Amino acid sequence: GRANFGDILPRYKNDTIVLGFKAKGWEIADGKNKFKFTGEPINLKIKKDDSLCKIKGVVKSRDGQQFLANAKVLINADTTIYTNSDGLFSIVLPMEMCITKETDGYQLTVSAEGFETKSQYHYPHSSNAEIRLDESE
């Protein structure tokens, strides 16, 4: 995009200005957002952030009373991670494995010893995934 600033009074030339940038899924590329205002064009470099690559959540028993440690979380049938001792899992996938639109999701297939396997979709900009497993009989 492009933003144009109206006429700037001469007394503000050569002052330092800080430009803010907020757009879901994007961030400032080089961290540089302070510029000397000379009246010349300013280029703010941006890049896709890794928010679409973040997957995190918790695995619990159906009643929510037990947090399941060492539960296997399979992401899109090609990446496996495990929950920690508190039943939590978290990963930032490499950019080439990330979804490209926030309306897309990741299929999570979760299994734990003594519990039935469950699959559900997770969308990164939604709340953290909470997966509740039924005990197997």
mmCIF file of N, CA and C in Angstrom:
data_model
loop_
_atom_site.group_PDB
_atom_site.id
_atom_site.type_symbol
_atom_site.label_atom_id
_atom_site.label_comp_id
_atom_site.label_asym_id
_atom_site.label_seq_id
_atom_site.Cartn_x
_atom_site.Cartn_y
_atom_site.Cartn_z
ATOM 1 N N GLY A 1 0.824 -1.181 0.000
ATOM 2 C CA GLY A 1 0.000 0.000 0.000
ATOM 3 C C GLY A 1 0.865 1.240 0.000
ATOM 4 N N ARG A 2 0.180 2.331 0.021
ATOM 5 C CA ARG A 2 0.877 3.610 -0.004
ATOM 6 C C ARG A 2 0.144 4.566 0.913
ATOM 7 N N ALA A 3 0.894 5.344 1.667
ATOM 8 C CA ALA A 3 0.310 6.381 2.528
ATOM 9 C C ALA A 3 0.970 7.701 2.173
ATOM 10 N N ASN A 4 0.180 8.708 2.023
ATOM 11 C CA ASN A 4 0.700 10.035 1.731
ATOM 12 C C ASN A 4 0.438 10.949 2.919
ATOM 13 N N PHE A 5 1.464 11.678 3.314
ATOM 14 C CA PHE A 5 1.323 12.649 4.380
ATOM 15 C C PHE A 5 1.109 14.003 3.725
ATOM 16 N N GLY A 6 0.218 14.750 4.272
ATOM 17 C CA GLY A 6 -0.054 16.080 3.720
ATOM 18 C C GLY A 6 1.154 16.992 3.858
ATOM 19 N N ASP A 7 0.931 18.262 3.623
ATOM 20 C CA ASP A 7 2.024 19.225 3.742
ATOM 21 C C ASP A 7 2.597 19.195 5.156
ATOM 22 N N ILE A 8 3.894 19.075 5.238
ATOM 23 C CA ILE A 8 4.598 19.083 6.515
ATOM 24 C C ILE A 8 5.248 20.461 6.657
ATOM 25 N N LEU A 9 5.046 21.042 7.804
ATOM 26 C CA LEU A 9 5.621 22.358 8.041
ATOM 27 C C LEU A 9 7.149 22.275 7.990
ATOM 28 N N PRO A 10 7.800 23.285 7.432
ATOM 29 C CA PRO A 10 9.265 23.273 7.293
ATOM 30 C C PRO A 10 10.001 23.041 8.612
ATOM 31 N N ARG A 11 9.427 23.473 9.723
ATOM 32 C CA ARG A 11 10.132 23.316 11.008
ATOM 33 C C ARG A 11 10.265 21.846 11.427
ATOM 34 N N TYR A 12 9.504 20.936 10.797
ATOM 35 C CA TYR A 12 9.574 19.513 11.133
ATOM 36 C C TYR A 12 10.528 18.726 10.228
ATOM 37 N N LYS A 13 11.043 19.376 9.185
ATOM 38 C CA LYS A 13 11.995 18.680 8.311
ATOM 39 C C LYS A 13 13.224 18.287 9.104
ATOM 40 N N ASN A 14 13.737 17.107 8.796
ATOM 41 C CA ASN A 14 14.894 16.496 9.447
ATOM 42 C C ASN A 14 14.621 15.997 10.859
ATOM 43 N N ASP A 15 13.370 16.061 11.313
ATOM 44 C CA ASP A 15 13.004 15.424 12.573
ATOM 45 C C ASP A 15 12.914 13.920 12.342
ATOM 46 N N THR A 16 13.080 13.170 13.404
ATOM 47 C CA THR A 16 12.924 11.722 13.325
ATOM 48 C C THR A 16 11.446 11.394 13.494
ATOM 49 N N ILE A 17 10.959 10.539 12.605
ATOM 50 C CA ILE A 17 9.573 10.086 12.726
ATOM 51 C C ILE A 17 9.589 8.563 12.874
ATOM 52 N N VAL A 18 8.583 8.065 13.579
ATOM 53 C CA VAL A 18 8.424 6.630 13.771
ATOM 54 C C VAL A 18 7.141 6.227 13.058
ATOM 55 N N LEU A 19 7.266 5.259 12.175
ATOM 56 C CA LEU A 19 6.103 4.779 11.451
ATOM 57 C C LEU A 19 5.633 3.475 12.071
ATOM 58 N N GLY A 20 4.335 3.396 12.330
ATOM 59 C CA GLY A 20 3.758 2.160 12.840
ATOM 60 C C GLY A 20 3.140 1.386 11.696
ATOM 61 N N PHE A 21 3.053 0.098 11.872
ATOM 62 C CA PHE A 21 2.485 -0.751 10.828
ATOM 63 C C PHE A 21 1.739 -1.885 11.500
ATOM 64 N N LYS A 22 0.479 -2.058 11.115
ATOM 65 C CA LYS A 22 -0.300 -3.150 11.681
ATOM 66 C C LYS A 22 -1.192 -3.719 10.592
ATOM 67 N N ALA A 23 -0.908 -4.949 10.220
ATOM 68 C CA ALA A 23 -1.728 -5.672 9.249
ATOM 69 C C ALA A 23 -1.601 -7.151 9.591
ATOM 70 N N LYS A 24 -2.703 -7.786 9.812
ATOM 71 C CA LYS A 24 -2.699 -9.192 10.225
ATOM 72 C C LYS A 24 -1.910 -10.036 9.235
ATOM 73 N N GLY A 25 -0.927 -10.773 9.766
ATOM 74 C CA GLY A 25 -0.127 -11.658 8.930
ATOM 75 C C GLY A 25 1.116 -11.014 8.347
ATOM 76 N N TRP A 26 1.381 -9.742 8.691
ATOM 77 C CA TRP A 26 2.545 -9.031 8.139
ATOM 78 C C TRP A 26 3.287 -8.329 9.266
ATOM 79 N N GLU A 27 4.580 -8.083 9.042
ATOM 80 C CA GLU A 27 5.393 -7.363 10.018
ATOM 81 C C GLU A 27 6.486 -6.589 9.290
ATOM 82 N N ILE A 28 7.118 -5.657 10.000
ATOM 83 C CA ILE A 28 8.224 -4.893 9.425
ATOM 84 C C ILE A 28 9.390 -5.848 9.219
ATOM 85 N N ALA A 29 9.947 -5.857 8.014
ATOM 86 C CA ALA A 29 10.958 -6.847 7.629
ATOM 87 C C ALA A 29 12.275 -6.692 8.365
ATOM 88 N N ASP A 30 12.800 -5.504 8.442
ATOM 89 C CA ASP A 30 14.124 -5.325 9.025
ATOM 90 C C ASP A 30 14.084 -4.665 10.395
ATOM 91 N N GLY A 31 12.885 -4.473 10.947
ATOM 92 C CA GLY A 31 12.744 -3.852 12.258
ATOM 93 C C GLY A 31 12.941 -2.347 12.239
ATOM 94 N N LYS A 32 13.259 -1.806 11.073
ATOM 95 C CA LYS A 32 13.540 -0.372 10.975
ATOM 96 C C LYS A 32 12.242 0.389 10.729
ATOM 97 N N ASN A 33 11.849 1.190 11.727
ATOM 98 C CA ASN A 33 10.649 1.997 11.549
ATOM 99 C C ASN A 33 10.862 3.462 11.961
ATOM 100 N N LYS A 34 12.129 3.851 12.202
ATOM 101 C CA LYS A 34 12.462 5.243 12.491
ATOM 102 C C LYS A 34 13.179 5.821 11.278
ATOM 103 N N PHE A 35 12.736 7.008 10.869
ATOM 104 C CA PHE A 35 13.297 7.643 9.687
ATOM 105 C C PHE A 35 13.469 9.133 9.931
ATOM 106 N N LYS A 36 14.432 9.706 9.229
ATOM 107 C CA LYS A 36 14.594 11.154 9.243
ATOM 108 C C LYS A 36 13.656 11.700 8.177
ATOM 109 N N PHE A 37 12.789 12.616 8.578
ATOM 110 C CA PHE A 37 11.824 13.165 7.640
ATOM 111 C C PHE A 37 12.468 14.268 6.818
ATOM 112 N N THR A 38 12.674 13.970 5.534
ATOM 113 C CA THR A 38 13.304 14.946 4.641
ATOM 114 C C THR A 38 12.340 15.429 3.568
ATOM 115 N N GLY A 39 11.198 14.784 3.487
ATOM 116 C CA GLY A 39 10.254 15.105 2.418
ATOM 117 C C GLY A 39 10.376 14.144 1.251
ATOM 118 N N GLU A 40 11.444 13.346 1.240
ATOM 119 C CA GLU A 40 11.639 12.332 0.203
ATOM 120 C C GLU A 40 10.807 11.092 0.553
ATOM 121 N N PRO A 41 10.507 10.255 -0.438
ATOM 122 C CA PRO A 41 9.739 9.034 -0.155
ATOM 123 C C PRO A 41 10.456 8.140 0.867
ATOM 124 N N ILE A 42 9.669 7.510 1.725
ATOM 125 C CA ILE A 42 10.178 6.569 2.724
ATOM 126 C C ILE A 42 9.628 5.194 2.366
ATOM 127 N N ASN A 43 10.495 4.216 2.304
ATOM 128 C CA ASN A 43 10.069 2.850 2.019
ATOM 129 C C ASN A 43 10.157 2.026 3.295
ATOM 130 N N LEU A 44 9.021 1.566 3.759
ATOM 131 C CA LEU A 44 8.939 0.698 4.927
ATOM 132 C C LEU A 44 8.823 -0.726 4.406
ATOM 133 N N LYS A 45 9.837 -1.539 4.653
ATOM 134 C CA LYS A 45 9.849 -2.900 4.125
ATOM 135 C C LYS A 45 9.061 -3.817 5.059
ATOM 136 N N ILE A 46 8.175 -4.612 4.463
ATOM 137 C CA ILE A 46 7.371 -5.543 5.244
ATOM 138 C C ILE A 46 7.520 -6.957 4.691
ATOM 139 N N LYS A 47 7.165 -7.928 5.518
ATOM 140 C CA LYS A 47 7.201 -9.331 5.104
ATOM 141 C C LYS A 47 6.081 -10.069 5.820
ATOM 142 N N LYS A 48 5.731 -11.231 5.302
ATOM 143 C CA LYS A 48 4.761 -12.075 5.979
ATOM 144 C C LYS A 48 5.359 -12.507 7.308
ATOM 145 N N ASP A 49 4.559 -12.478 8.356
ATOM 146 C CA ASP A 49 5.065 -12.952 9.639
ATOM 147 C C ASP A 49 4.824 -14.453 9.768
ATOM 148 N N ASP A 50 5.220 -15.013 10.876
ATOM 149 C CA ASP A 50 5.075 -16.454 11.042
ATOM 150 C C ASP A 50 3.803 -16.844 11.800
ATOM 151 N N SER A 51 2.855 -15.922 11.928
ATOM 152 C CA SER A 51 1.649 -16.225 12.706
ATOM 153 C C SER A 51 0.826 -17.359 12.101
ATOM 154 N N LEU A 52 0.861 -17.535 10.781
ATOM 155 C CA LEU A 52 0.126 -18.641 10.167
ATOM 156 C C LEU A 52 0.857 -19.962 10.338
ATOM 157 N N CYS A 53 2.080 -19.910 10.851
ATOM 158 C CA CYS A 53 2.895 -21.111 11.046
ATOM 159 C C CYS A 53 2.847 -21.615 12.487
ATOM 160 N N LYS A 54 2.207 -20.867 13.377
ATOM 161 C CA LYS A 54 2.191 -21.219 14.796
ATOM 162 C C LYS A 54 1.005 -22.122 15.119
ATOM 163 N N ILE A 55 1.321 -23.220 15.784
ATOM 164 C CA ILE A 55 0.295 -24.150 16.232
ATOM 165 C C ILE A 55 0.579 -24.425 17.707
ATOM 166 N N LYS A 56 -0.409 -24.184 18.550
ATOM 167 C CA LYS A 56 -0.226 -24.475 19.960
ATOM 168 C C LYS A 56 -1.562 -24.796 20.600
ATOM 169 N N GLY A 57 -1.476 -25.542 21.678
ATOM 170 C CA GLY A 57 -2.700 -25.917 22.354
ATOM 171 C C GLY A 57 -2.438 -26.835 23.522
ATOM 172 N N VAL A 58 -3.500 -27.525 23.946
ATOM 173 C CA VAL A 58 -3.444 -28.397 25.098
ATOM 174 C C VAL A 58 -4.266 -29.651 24.808
ATOM 175 N N VAL A 59 -3.839 -30.767 25.375
ATOM 176 C CA VAL A 59 -4.580 -32.022 25.256
ATOM 177 C C VAL A 59 -5.014 -32.434 26.659
ATOM 178 N N LYS A 60 -6.332 -32.699 26.789
ATOM 179 C CA LYS A 60 -6.914 -33.051 28.085
ATOM 180 C C LYS A 60 -7.806 -34.279 27.932
ATOM 181 N N SER A 61 -8.152 -34.854 29.078
ATOM 182 C CA SER A 61 -9.167 -35.900 29.091
ATOM 183 C C SER A 61 -10.517 -35.262 28.772
ATOM 184 N N ARG A 62 -11.499 -36.060 28.403
ATOM 185 C CA ARG A 62 -12.817 -35.549 28.002
ATOM 186 C C ARG A 62 -13.397 -34.598 29.043
ATOM 187 N N ASP A 63 -13.280 -34.936 30.341
ATOM 188 C CA ASP A 63 -13.861 -34.089 31.384
ATOM 189 C C ASP A 63 -13.002 -32.868 31.715
ATOM 190 N N GLY A 64 -11.832 -32.781 31.114
ATOM 191 C CA GLY A 64 -10.963 -31.630 31.326
ATOM 192 C C GLY A 64 -10.175 -31.675 32.621
ATOM 193 N N GLN A 65 -10.291 -32.757 33.367
ATOM 194 C CA GLN A 65 -9.629 -32.861 34.666
ATOM 195 C C GLN A 65 -8.182 -33.328 34.575
ATOM 196 N N GLN A 66 -7.824 -34.000 33.497
ATOM 197 C CA GLN A 66 -6.475 -34.562 33.358
ATOM 198 C C GLN A 66 -5.793 -33.968 32.124
ATOM 199 N N PHE A 67 -4.615 -33.408 32.325
ATOM 200 C CA PHE A 67 -3.804 -32.914 31.218
ATOM 201 C C PHE A 67 -2.926 -34.072 30.761
ATOM 202 N N LEU A 68 -2.940 -34.368 29.469
ATOM 203 C CA LEU A 68 -2.287 -35.565 28.960
ATOM 204 C C LEU A 68 -0.863 -35.278 28.489
ATOM 205 N N ALA A 69 0.082 -35.759 29.296
ATOM 206 C CA ALA A 69 1.500 -35.620 28.969
ATOM 207 C C ALA A 69 1.887 -36.652 27.913
ATOM 208 N N ASN A 70 2.821 -36.285 27.063
ATOM 209 C CA ASN A 70 3.378 -37.163 26.030
ATOM 210 C C ASN A 70 2.333 -37.652 25.020
ATOM 211 N N ALA A 71 1.272 -36.870 24.828
ATOM 212 C CA ALA A 71 0.296 -37.201 23.774
ATOM 213 C C ALA A 71 0.935 -36.855 22.430
ATOM 214 N N LYS A 72 0.676 -37.678 21.443
ATOM 215 C CA LYS A 72 1.233 -37.478 20.098
ATOM 216 C C LYS A 72 0.290 -36.569 19.312
ATOM 217 N N VAL A 73 0.844 -35.506 18.747
ATOM 218 C CA VAL A 73 0.075 -34.567 17.922
ATOM 219 C C VAL A 73 0.664 -34.638 16.511
ATOM 220 N N LEU A 74 -0.113 -35.176 15.587
ATOM 221 C CA LEU A 74 0.294 -35.286 14.188
ATOM 222 C C LEU A 74 -0.335 -34.125 13.427
ATOM 223 N N ILE A 75 0.482 -33.349 12.745
ATOM 224 C CA ILE A 75 0.013 -32.155 12.038
ATOM 225 C C ILE A 75 0.023 -32.445 10.545
ATOM 226 N N ASN A 76 -1.156 -32.381 9.922
ATOM 227 C CA ASN A 76 -1.306 -32.616 8.477
ATOM 228 C C ASN A 76 -0.634 -33.915 8.018
ATOM 229 N N ALA A 77 -0.623 -34.903 8.848
ATOM 230 C CA ALA A 77 -0.103 -36.232 8.511
ATOM 231 C C ALA A 77 1.386 -36.246 8.159
ATOM 232 N N ASP A 78 2.136 -35.162 8.494
ATOM 233 C CA ASP A 78 3.555 -35.195 8.156
ATOM 234 C C ASP A 78 4.500 -34.646 9.220
ATOM 235 N N THR A 79 3.987 -34.062 10.266
ATOM 236 C CA THR A 79 4.830 -33.515 11.320
ATOM 237 C C THR A 79 4.304 -33.993 12.668
ATOM 238 N N THR A 80 5.166 -34.554 13.485
ATOM 239 C CA THR A 80 4.755 -35.072 14.786
ATOM 240 C C THR A 80 5.459 -34.319 15.902
ATOM 241 N N ILE A 81 4.673 -33.894 16.886
ATOM 242 C CA ILE A 81 5.210 -33.315 18.114
ATOM 243 C C ILE A 81 4.502 -33.996 19.275
ATOM 244 N N TYR A 82 4.990 -33.770 20.486
ATOM 245 C CA TYR A 82 4.412 -34.379 21.670
ATOM 246 C C TYR A 82 4.114 -33.315 22.715
ATOM 247 N N THR A 83 3.099 -33.568 23.522
ATOM 248 C CA THR A 83 2.778 -32.627 24.591
ATOM 249 C C THR A 83 3.805 -32.734 25.708
ATOM 250 N N ASN A 84 3.965 -31.649 26.450
ATOM 251 C CA ASN A 84 4.877 -31.654 27.590
ATOM 252 C C ASN A 84 4.163 -32.219 28.818
ATOM 253 N N SER A 85 4.765 -32.126 29.974
ATOM 254 C CA SER A 85 4.197 -32.710 31.196
ATOM 255 C C SER A 85 2.886 -32.041 31.619
ATOM 256 N N ASP A 86 2.605 -30.855 31.095
ATOM 257 C CA ASP A 86 1.353 -30.154 31.396
ATOM 258 C C ASP A 86 0.322 -30.334 30.290
ATOM 259 N N GLY A 87 0.584 -31.225 29.338
ATOM 260 C CA GLY A 87 -0.347 -31.463 28.241
ATOM 261 C C GLY A 87 -0.301 -30.407 27.153
ATOM 262 N N LEU A 88 0.683 -29.516 27.196
ATOM 263 C CA LEU A 88 0.779 -28.414 26.228
ATOM 264 C C LEU A 88 1.657 -28.803 25.040
ATOM 265 N N PHE A 89 1.308 -28.272 23.869
ATOM 266 C CA PHE A 89 2.145 -28.441 22.683
ATOM 267 C C PHE A 89 2.241 -27.117 21.958
ATOM 268 N N SER A 90 3.366 -26.935 21.262
ATOM 269 C CA SER A 90 3.603 -25.687 20.540
ATOM 270 C C SER A 90 4.677 -25.927 19.489
ATOM 271 N N ILE A 91 4.465 -25.358 18.311
ATOM 272 C CA ILE A 91 5.453 -25.464 17.235
ATOM 273 C C ILE A 91 5.277 -24.280 16.292
ATOM 274 N N VAL A 92 6.368 -23.835 15.706
ATOM 275 C CA VAL A 92 6.335 -22.882 14.602
ATOM 276 C C VAL A 92 6.889 -23.647 13.407
ATOM 277 N N LEU A 93 6.034 -23.910 12.449
ATOM 278 C CA LEU A 93 6.443 -24.681 11.272
ATOM 279 C C LEU A 93 7.335 -23.846 10.364
ATOM 280 N N PRO A 94 8.205 -24.491 9.601
ATOM 281 C CA PRO A 94 8.989 -23.749 8.604
ATOM 282 C C PRO A 94 8.046 -23.125 7.569
ATOM 283 N N MET A 95 8.427 -21.992 7.031
ATOM 284 C CA MET A 95 7.572 -21.235 6.116
ATOM 285 C C MET A 95 7.026 -22.097 4.974
ATOM 286 N N GLU A 96 7.832 -23.024 4.450
ATOM 287 C CA GLU A 96 7.371 -23.835 3.316
ATOM 288 C C GLU A 96 6.278 -24.833 3.714
ATOM 289 N N MET A 97 6.054 -25.040 5.000
ATOM 290 C CA MET A 97 5.010 -25.958 5.459
ATOM 291 C C MET A 97 3.768 -25.230 5.960
ATOM 292 N N CYS A 98 3.801 -23.905 5.934
ATOM 293 C CA CYS A 98 2.703 -23.104 6.485
ATOM 294 C C CYS A 98 1.534 -22.998 5.522
ATOM 295 N N ILE A 99 0.367 -22.828 6.101
ATOM 296 C CA ILE A 99 -0.784 -22.497 5.278
ATOM 297 C C ILE A 99 -0.575 -21.084 4.738
ATOM 298 N N THR A 100 -1.277 -20.741 3.692
ATOM 299 C CA THR A 100 -1.066 -19.427 3.088
ATOM 300 C C THR A 100 -2.218 -18.458 3.332
ATOM 301 N N LYS A 101 -3.365 -18.983 3.773
ATOM 302 C CA LYS A 101 -4.519 -18.127 4.063
ATOM 303 C C LYS A 101 -5.037 -18.474 5.450
ATOM 304 N N GLU A 102 -5.479 -17.455 6.190
ATOM 305 C CA GLU A 102 -5.961 -17.726 7.538
ATOM 306 C C GLU A 102 -7.273 -18.505 7.553
ATOM 307 N N THR A 103 -7.929 -18.628 6.411
ATOM 308 C CA THR A 103 -9.142 -19.448 6.349
ATOM 309 C C THR A 103 -8.813 -20.923 6.179
ATOM 310 N N ASP A 104 -7.544 -21.238 5.893
ATOM 311 C CA ASP A 104 -7.098 -22.625 5.842
ATOM 312 C C ASP A 104 -6.735 -23.056 7.261
ATOM 313 N N GLY A 105 -6.728 -24.344 7.485
ATOM 314 C CA GLY A 105 -6.377 -24.839 8.811
ATOM 315 C C GLY A 105 -5.418 -25.998 8.724
ATOM 316 N N TYR A 106 -4.993 -26.433 9.874
ATOM 317 C CA TYR A 106 -4.129 -27.602 10.003
ATOM 318 C C TYR A 106 -4.961 -28.734 10.595
ATOM 319 N N GLN A 107 -4.827 -29.930 10.038
ATOM 320 C CA GLN A 107 -5.501 -31.073 10.629
ATOM 321 C C GLN A 107 -4.602 -31.643 11.715
ATOM 322 N N LEU A 108 -5.115 -31.688 12.928
ATOM 323 C CA LEU A 108 -4.388 -32.250 14.053
ATOM 324 C C LEU A 108 -5.006 -33.598 14.387
ATOM 325 N N THR A 109 -4.190 -34.636 14.436
ATOM 326 C CA THR A 109 -4.637 -35.962 14.843
ATOM 327 C C THR A 109 -3.884 -36.281 16.125
ATOM 328 N N VAL A 110 -4.633 -36.462 17.205
ATOM 329 C CA VAL A 110 -4.033 -36.586 18.527
ATOM 330 C C VAL A 110 -4.322 -37.956 19.117
ATOM 331 N N SER A 111 -3.278 -38.563 19.667
ATOM 332 C CA SER A 111 -3.448 -39.863 20.312
ATOM 333 C C SER A 111 -2.643 -39.895 21.605
ATOM 334 N N ALA A 112 -3.150 -40.658 22.564
ATOM 335 C CA ALA A 112 -2.464 -40.846 23.840
ATOM 336 C C ALA A 112 -2.822 -42.231 24.354
ATOM 337 N N GLU A 113 -1.900 -42.835 25.046
ATOM 338 C CA GLU A 113 -2.117 -44.185 25.566
ATOM 339 C C GLU A 113 -3.325 -44.188 26.508
ATOM 340 N N GLY A 114 -4.246 -45.127 26.243
ATOM 341 C CA GLY A 114 -5.445 -45.255 27.061
ATOM 342 C C GLY A 114 -6.589 -44.358 26.609
ATOM 343 N N PHE A 115 -6.404 -43.654 25.490
ATOM 344 C CA PHE A 115 -7.427 -42.736 24.989
ATOM 345 C C PHE A 115 -7.658 -42.986 23.506
ATOM 346 N N GLU A 116 -8.849 -42.627 23.038
ATOM 347 C CA GLU A 116 -9.176 -42.768 21.624
ATOM 348 C C GLU A 116 -8.522 -41.645 20.825
ATOM 349 N N THR A 117 -8.087 -41.966 19.625
ATOM 350 C CA THR A 117 -7.484 -40.971 18.730
ATOM 351 C C THR A 117 -8.572 -40.031 18.227
ATOM 352 N N LYS A 118 -8.228 -38.770 18.114
ATOM 353 C CA LYS A 118 -9.185 -37.764 17.658
ATOM 354 C C LYS A 118 -8.508 -36.838 16.654
ATOM 355 N N SER A 119 -9.259 -36.454 15.608
ATOM 356 C CA SER A 119 -8.772 -35.478 14.626
ATOM 357 C C SER A 119 -9.658 -34.248 14.658
ATOM 358 N N GLN A 120 -9.045 -33.096 14.517
ATOM 359 C CA GLN A 120 -9.801 -31.843 14.393
ATOM 360 C C GLN A 120 -8.929 -30.819 13.695
ATOM 361 N N TYR A 121 -9.570 -29.788 13.153
ATOM 362 C CA TYR A 121 -8.834 -28.719 12.482
ATOM 363 C C TYR A 121 -8.509 -27.610 13.466
ATOM 364 N N HIS A 122 -7.355 -26.982 13.234
ATOM 365 C CA HIS A 122 -6.934 -25.836 14.033
ATOM 366 C C HIS A 122 -6.599 -24.690 13.089
ATOM 367 N N TYR A 123 -7.092 -23.509 13.423
ATOM 368 C CA TYR A 123 -6.856 -22.303 12.637
ATOM 369 C C TYR A 123 -5.980 -21.367 13.464
ATOM 370 N N PRO A 124 -4.780 -21.031 12.978
ATOM 371 C CA PRO A 124 -3.791 -20.312 13.780
ATOM 372 C C PRO A 124 -4.246 -19.010 14.421
ATOM 373 N N HIS A 125 -5.085 -18.223 13.792
ATOM 374 C CA HIS A 125 -5.482 -16.954 14.401
ATOM 375 C C HIS A 125 -6.675 -17.104 15.336
ATOM 376 N N SER A 126 -7.135 -18.341 15.522
ATOM 377 C CA SER A 126 -8.176 -18.576 16.510
ATOM 378 C C SER A 126 -7.495 -18.787 17.857
ATOM 379 N N SER A 127 -8.250 -19.124 18.868
ATOM 380 C CA SER A 127 -7.634 -19.386 20.170
ATOM 381 C C SER A 127 -6.795 -20.661 20.089
ATOM 382 N N ASN A 128 -6.012 -20.907 21.111
ATOM 383 C CA ASN A 128 -5.192 -22.114 21.141
ATOM 384 C C ASN A 128 -6.078 -23.347 21.036
ATOM 385 N N ALA A 129 -5.560 -24.385 20.408
ATOM 386 C CA ALA A 129 -6.317 -25.630 20.257
ATOM 387 C C ALA A 129 -6.507 -26.276 21.632
ATOM 388 N N GLU A 130 -7.705 -26.752 21.878
ATOM 389 C CA GLU A 130 -7.968 -27.553 23.076
ATOM 390 C C GLU A 130 -8.584 -28.854 22.595
ATOM 391 N N ILE A 131 -7.865 -29.920 22.822
ATOM 392 C CA ILE A 131 -8.304 -31.220 22.326
ATOM 393 C C ILE A 131 -8.602 -32.103 23.526
ATOM 394 N N ARG A 132 -9.827 -32.622 23.566
ATOM 395 C CA ARG A 132 -10.239 -33.483 24.663
ATOM 396 C C ARG A 132 -10.465 -34.888 24.132
ATOM 397 N N LEU A 133 -9.799 -35.839 24.745
ATOM 398 C CA LEU A 133 -9.865 -37.226 24.291
ATOM 399 C C LEU A 133 -10.716 -38.075 25.219
ATOM 400 N N ASP A 134 -11.491 -38.967 24.609
ATOM 401 C CA ASP A 134 -12.271 -39.939 25.363
ATOM 402 C C ASP A 134 -11.370 -41.104 25.751
ATOM 403 N N GLU A 135 -11.576 -41.654 26.931
ATOM 404 C CA GLU A 135 -10.821 -42.837 27.335
ATOM 405 C C GLU A 135 -11.258 -44.007 26.473
ATOM 406 N N SER A 136 -10.297 -44.871 26.126
ATOM 407 C CA SER A 136 -10.650 -46.056 25.340
ATOM 408 C C SER A 136 -11.151 -47.133 26.292
ATOM 409 N N GLU A 137 -11.956 -48.010 25.736
ATOM 410 C CA GLU A 137 -12.568 -49.028 26.597
ATOM 411 C C GLU A 137 -11.823 -50.307 26.586
#
